[in-house]
Amino acid sequence: MSLRAYLTSRVFFLQILAALAIIAVVAYLFFHWITFTTHHGQQITVPNLSKLSAEQAEEKLHAIDLDYIILDTVDFRPEFPKLTIVEQEPKAGAKVKEGRKIYLKINASKFTMVSVPDLIEKTYRQAVPTLQAVGLVEGTITYKPYLGKDMVLEMRMDGKKLKAGDKVLKSSKIDLVLGDGKVTYEETIDSTEVDSTQMPPINGQ
């Protein structure tokens, strides 16, 4: 068969088509391999790990080729189960690449102990922010006769009197006994005078 006849034959065209098909398959496989090895355009959505234990989070992250690091244990938050995740970075819904580390913070197993601040003879307005600053909560407010209105006279918890420096669990409610301001200066003076008249005479006088 002459060259011209071969180039125009059916066999030649079938060979050309086969060669083009092979080239197309090789090119597809090559670019697919490049895309896979470089993770080109591949992103993973970070799941919501809130309220999961570290073991549950690990299982969930490893299933989608993500890793994690526990950064810290935070003060106990009652709205989260103990020893569960309260914070994560990146946040749930963020897009990351395979192998990205998710940084976690874990809820403590219980409240920590804090010292009761000295609120005696402080005003109510001063007392409440001072309680909140150390993680305590304002409880029941009661009043009793005293010259200074809204002056803290006593601190109590569960009916027991507290003093500055006593240790209680964080987020405890501290009941405050305040002065009602209804004892006037004159009443105080009168009371003092009455008490002095009832004192026994000195040297028999």
GROMACS .gro file of C-alpha atoms in nm:
model
  205
    1MET     CA    1   0.000   0.000   0.000
    2SER     CA    2   0.134   0.336  -0.097
    3LEU     CA    3   0.181   0.613   0.164
    4ARG     CA    4  -0.093   0.818   0.008
    5ALA     CA    5  -0.329   0.527   0.013
    6TYR     CA    6  -0.237   0.455   0.377
    7LEU     CA    7  -0.296   0.816   0.485
    8THR     CA    8  -0.639   0.810   0.334
    9SER     CA    9  -0.728   0.465   0.460
   10ARG     CA   10  -0.975   0.373   0.733
   11VAL     CA   11  -0.699   0.210   0.939
   12PHE     CA   12  -0.503   0.538   0.957
   13PHE     CA   13  -0.805   0.736   1.080
   14LEU     CA   14  -0.883   0.472   1.344
   15GLN     CA   15  -0.524   0.490   1.467
   16ILE     CA   16  -0.541   0.870   1.484
   17LEU     CA   17  -0.866   0.853   1.685
   18ALA     CA   18  -0.714   0.595   1.923
   19ALA     CA   19  -0.407   0.812   1.976
   20LEU     CA   20  -0.620   1.120   2.047
   21ALA     CA   21  -0.829   0.920   2.297
   22ILE     CA   22  -0.518   0.801   2.476
   23ILE     CA   23  -0.380   1.157   2.492
   24ALA     CA   24  -0.714   1.285   2.629
   25VAL     CA   25  -0.724   1.015   2.898
   26VAL     CA   26  -0.362   1.078   3.001
   27ALA     CA   27  -0.422   1.455   3.016
   28TYR     CA   28  -0.734   1.410   3.226
   29LEU     CA   29  -0.557   1.179   3.470
   30PHE     CA   30  -0.257   1.414   3.491
   31PHE     CA   31  -0.461   1.724   3.570
   32HIS     CA   32  -0.678   1.530   3.812
   33TRP     CA   33  -0.363   1.414   3.994
   34ILE     CA   34  -0.224   1.769   4.003
   35THR     CA   35  -0.552   1.898   4.147
   36PHE     CA   36  -0.560   1.626   4.411
   37THR     CA   37  -0.200   1.666   4.526
   38THR     CA   38  -0.218   2.047   4.549
   39HIS     CA   39  -0.575   2.053   4.696
   40HIS     CA   40  -0.655   2.313   4.432
   41GLY     CA   41  -0.995   2.465   4.510
   42GLN     CA   42  -1.060   2.205   4.782
   43GLN     CA   43  -1.212   2.351   5.099
   44ILE     CA   44  -1.366   2.192   5.406
   45THR     CA   45  -1.644   2.349   5.611
   46VAL     CA   46  -1.555   2.363   5.981
   47PRO     CA   47  -1.826   2.183   6.184
   48ASN     CA   48  -1.990   2.321   6.497
   49LEU     CA   49  -1.812   2.160   6.793
   50SER     CA   50  -1.998   2.347   7.068
   51LYS     CA   51  -2.093   2.130   7.369
   52LEU     CA   52  -1.902   1.827   7.235
   53SER     CA   53  -1.643   1.646   7.444
   54ALA     CA   54  -1.284   1.641   7.323
   55GLU     CA   55  -1.327   1.277   7.216
   56GLN     CA   56  -1.642   1.356   7.015
   57ALA     CA   57  -1.473   1.655   6.852
   58GLU     CA   58  -1.168   1.446   6.759
   59GLU     CA   59  -1.385   1.182   6.592
   60LYS     CA   60  -1.583   1.445   6.401
   61LEU     CA   61  -1.274   1.635   6.284
   62HIS     CA   62  -1.070   1.332   6.183
   63ALA     CA   63  -1.360   1.211   5.968
   64ILE     CA   64  -1.313   1.520   5.748
   65ASP     CA   65  -0.931   1.531   5.767
   66LEU     CA   66  -0.902   1.817   6.018
   67ASP     CA   67  -0.691   1.829   6.332
   68TYR     CA   68  -0.733   2.007   6.667
   69ILE     CA   69  -0.540   2.156   6.958
   70ILE     CA   70  -0.687   2.223   7.304
   71LEU     CA   71  -0.566   2.567   7.407
   72ASP     CA   72  -0.706   2.609   7.756
   73THR     CA   73  -0.976   2.532   8.011
   74VAL     CA   74  -1.202   2.831   8.076
   75ASP     CA   75  -1.396   2.917   8.390
   76PHE     CA   76  -1.704   2.700   8.431
   77ARG     CA   77  -2.005   2.815   8.230
   78PRO     CA   78  -2.332   2.663   8.352
   79GLU     CA   79  -2.491   2.683   8.006
   80PHE     CA   80  -2.237   2.428   7.878
   81PRO     CA   81  -2.192   2.070   8.003
   82LYS     CA   82  -1.871   2.027   8.201
   83LEU     CA   83  -1.556   1.941   8.005
   84THR     CA   84  -1.715   2.025   7.670
   85ILE     CA   85  -1.609   2.273   7.404
   86VAL     CA   86  -1.716   2.632   7.461
   87GLU     CA   87  -1.504   2.811   7.199
   88GLN     CA   88  -1.341   2.718   6.869
   89GLU     CA   89  -1.124   2.895   6.614
   90PRO     CA   90  -1.189   2.900   6.318
   91LYS     CA   91  -1.560   2.933   6.388
   92ALA     CA   92  -1.821   2.686   6.268
   93GLY     CA   93  -1.897   2.735   5.899
   94ALA     CA   94  -1.553   2.871   5.807
   95LYS     CA   95  -1.383   2.726   5.497
   96VAL     CA   96  -1.039   2.572   5.553
   97LYS     CA   97  -0.800   2.335   5.378
   98GLU     CA   98  -0.743   1.972   5.466
   99GLY     CA   99  -0.521   1.921   5.769
  100ARG     CA  100  -0.603   2.260   5.926
  101LYS     CA  101  -0.583   2.270   6.306
  102ILE     CA  102  -0.894   2.382   6.497
  103TYR     CA  103  -0.812   2.552   6.829
  104LEU     CA  104  -1.046   2.462   7.115
  105LYS     CA  105  -1.127   2.585   7.466
  106ILE     CA  106  -1.287   2.346   7.714
  107ASN     CA  107  -1.538   2.420   7.990
  108ALA     CA  108  -1.412   2.355   8.344
  109SER     CA  109  -1.569   2.074   8.547
  110LYS     CA  110  -1.698   2.308   8.819
  111PHE     CA  111  -1.697   2.667   8.941
  112THR     CA  112  -1.376   2.796   9.096
  113MET     CA  113  -1.364   2.942   9.446
  114VAL     CA  114  -1.344   3.320   9.488
  115SER     CA  115  -1.305   3.547   9.791
  116VAL     CA  116  -1.598   3.755   9.908
  117PRO     CA  117  -1.502   4.123   9.872
  118ASP     CA  118  -1.538   4.369  10.159
  119LEU     CA  119  -1.868   4.547  10.096
  120ILE     CA  120  -1.949   4.658  10.451
  121GLU     CA  121  -2.036   5.029  10.465
  122LYS     CA  122  -2.017   5.056  10.087
  123THR     CA  123  -2.318   5.184   9.900
  124TYR     CA  124  -2.539   4.951   9.699
  125ARG     CA  125  -2.416   5.114   9.378
  126GLN     CA  126  -2.057   5.036   9.474
  127ALA     CA  127  -2.133   4.687   9.600
  128VAL     CA  128  -2.299   4.539   9.290
  129PRO     CA  129  -2.012   4.613   9.043
  130THR     CA  130  -1.762   4.488   9.303
  131LEU     CA  131  -1.950   4.157   9.328
  132GLN     CA  132  -1.970   4.122   8.952
  133ALA     CA  133  -1.599   4.197   8.913
  134VAL     CA  134  -1.509   3.880   9.105
  135GLY     CA  135  -1.778   3.667   8.940
  136LEU     CA  136  -2.044   3.681   9.212
  137VAL     CA  137  -2.412   3.764   9.166
  138GLU     CA  138  -2.642   3.999   9.353
  139GLY     CA  139  -2.896   3.803   9.554
  140THR     CA  140  -3.188   3.910   9.772
  141ILE     CA  141  -3.192   4.266   9.905
  142THR     CA  142  -3.337   4.332  10.252
  143TYR     CA  143  -3.340   4.644  10.467
  144LYS     CA  144  -3.304   4.723  10.834
  145PRO     CA  145  -3.308   5.054  11.023
  146TYR     CA  146  -2.985   5.243  10.977
  147LEU     CA  147  -2.886   5.604  10.926
  148GLY     CA  148  -2.709   5.544  10.593
  149LYS     CA  149  -2.956   5.469  10.315
  150ASP     CA  150  -2.856   5.179  10.088
  151MET     CA  151  -2.539   5.123  10.291
  152VAL     CA  152  -2.431   4.758  10.306
  153LEU     CA  153  -2.459   4.631  10.662
  154GLU     CA  154  -2.433   4.256  10.612
  155MET     CA  155  -2.350   3.998  10.345
  156ARG     CA  156  -2.527   3.662  10.358
  157MET     CA  157  -2.552   3.339  10.159
  158ASP     CA  158  -2.812   3.070  10.229
  159GLY     CA  159  -2.900   3.254  10.548
  160LYS     CA  160  -2.544   3.249  10.680
  161LYS     CA  161  -2.354   3.569  10.749
  162LEU     CA  162  -2.039   3.622  10.543
  163LYS     CA  163  -1.732   3.828  10.606
  164ALA     CA  164  -1.474   3.967  10.364
  165GLY     CA  165  -1.230   3.700  10.252
  166ASP     CA  166  -1.466   3.403  10.292
  167LYS     CA  167  -1.438   3.156  10.002
  168VAL     CA  168  -1.749   3.080   9.796
  169LEU     CA  169  -1.809   2.926   9.453
  170LYS     CA  170  -1.797   3.164   9.161
  171SER     CA  171  -2.145   3.274   9.042
  172SER     CA  172  -2.288   3.232   9.394
  173LYS     CA  173  -2.567   3.471   9.490
  174ILE     CA  174  -2.477   3.704   9.774
  175ASP     CA  175  -2.769   3.849   9.969
  176LEU     CA  176  -2.722   4.205  10.091
  177VAL     CA  177  -2.868   4.370  10.400
  178LEU     CA  178  -2.889   4.745  10.345
  179GLY     CA  179  -2.969   5.042  10.563
  180ASP     CA  180  -3.312   5.191  10.500
  181GLY     CA  181  -3.210   5.546  10.587
  182LYS     CA  182  -3.511   5.588  10.814
  183VAL     CA  183  -3.311   5.643  11.132
  184THR     CA  184  -3.251   6.019  11.148
  185TYR     CA  185  -2.956   6.195  11.302
  186GLU     CA  186  -3.184   6.332  11.575
  187GLU     CA  187  -3.308   5.983  11.659
  188THR     CA  188  -2.950   5.865  11.685
  189ILE     CA  189  -2.864   6.154  11.922
  190ASP     CA  190  -3.178   6.088  12.129
  191SER     CA  191  -3.092   5.723  12.153
  192THR     CA  192  -2.741   5.809  12.268
  193GLU     CA  193  -2.877   6.047  12.534
  194VAL     CA  194  -3.120   5.783  12.661
  195ASP     CA  195  -2.842   5.533  12.689
  196SER     CA  196  -2.625   5.784  12.882
  197THR     CA  197  -2.903   5.856  13.138
  198GLN     CA  198  -2.927   5.485  13.207
  199MET     CA  199  -2.556   5.458  13.288
  200PRO     CA  200  -2.479   5.410  13.662
  201PRO     CA  201  -2.337   5.715  13.841
  202ILE     CA  202  -1.962   5.740  13.864
  203ASN     CA  203  -1.812   5.733  14.219
  204GLY     CA  204  -2.157   5.714  14.370
  205GLN     CA  205  -2.269   6.049  14.222
   0.00000   0.00000   0.00000
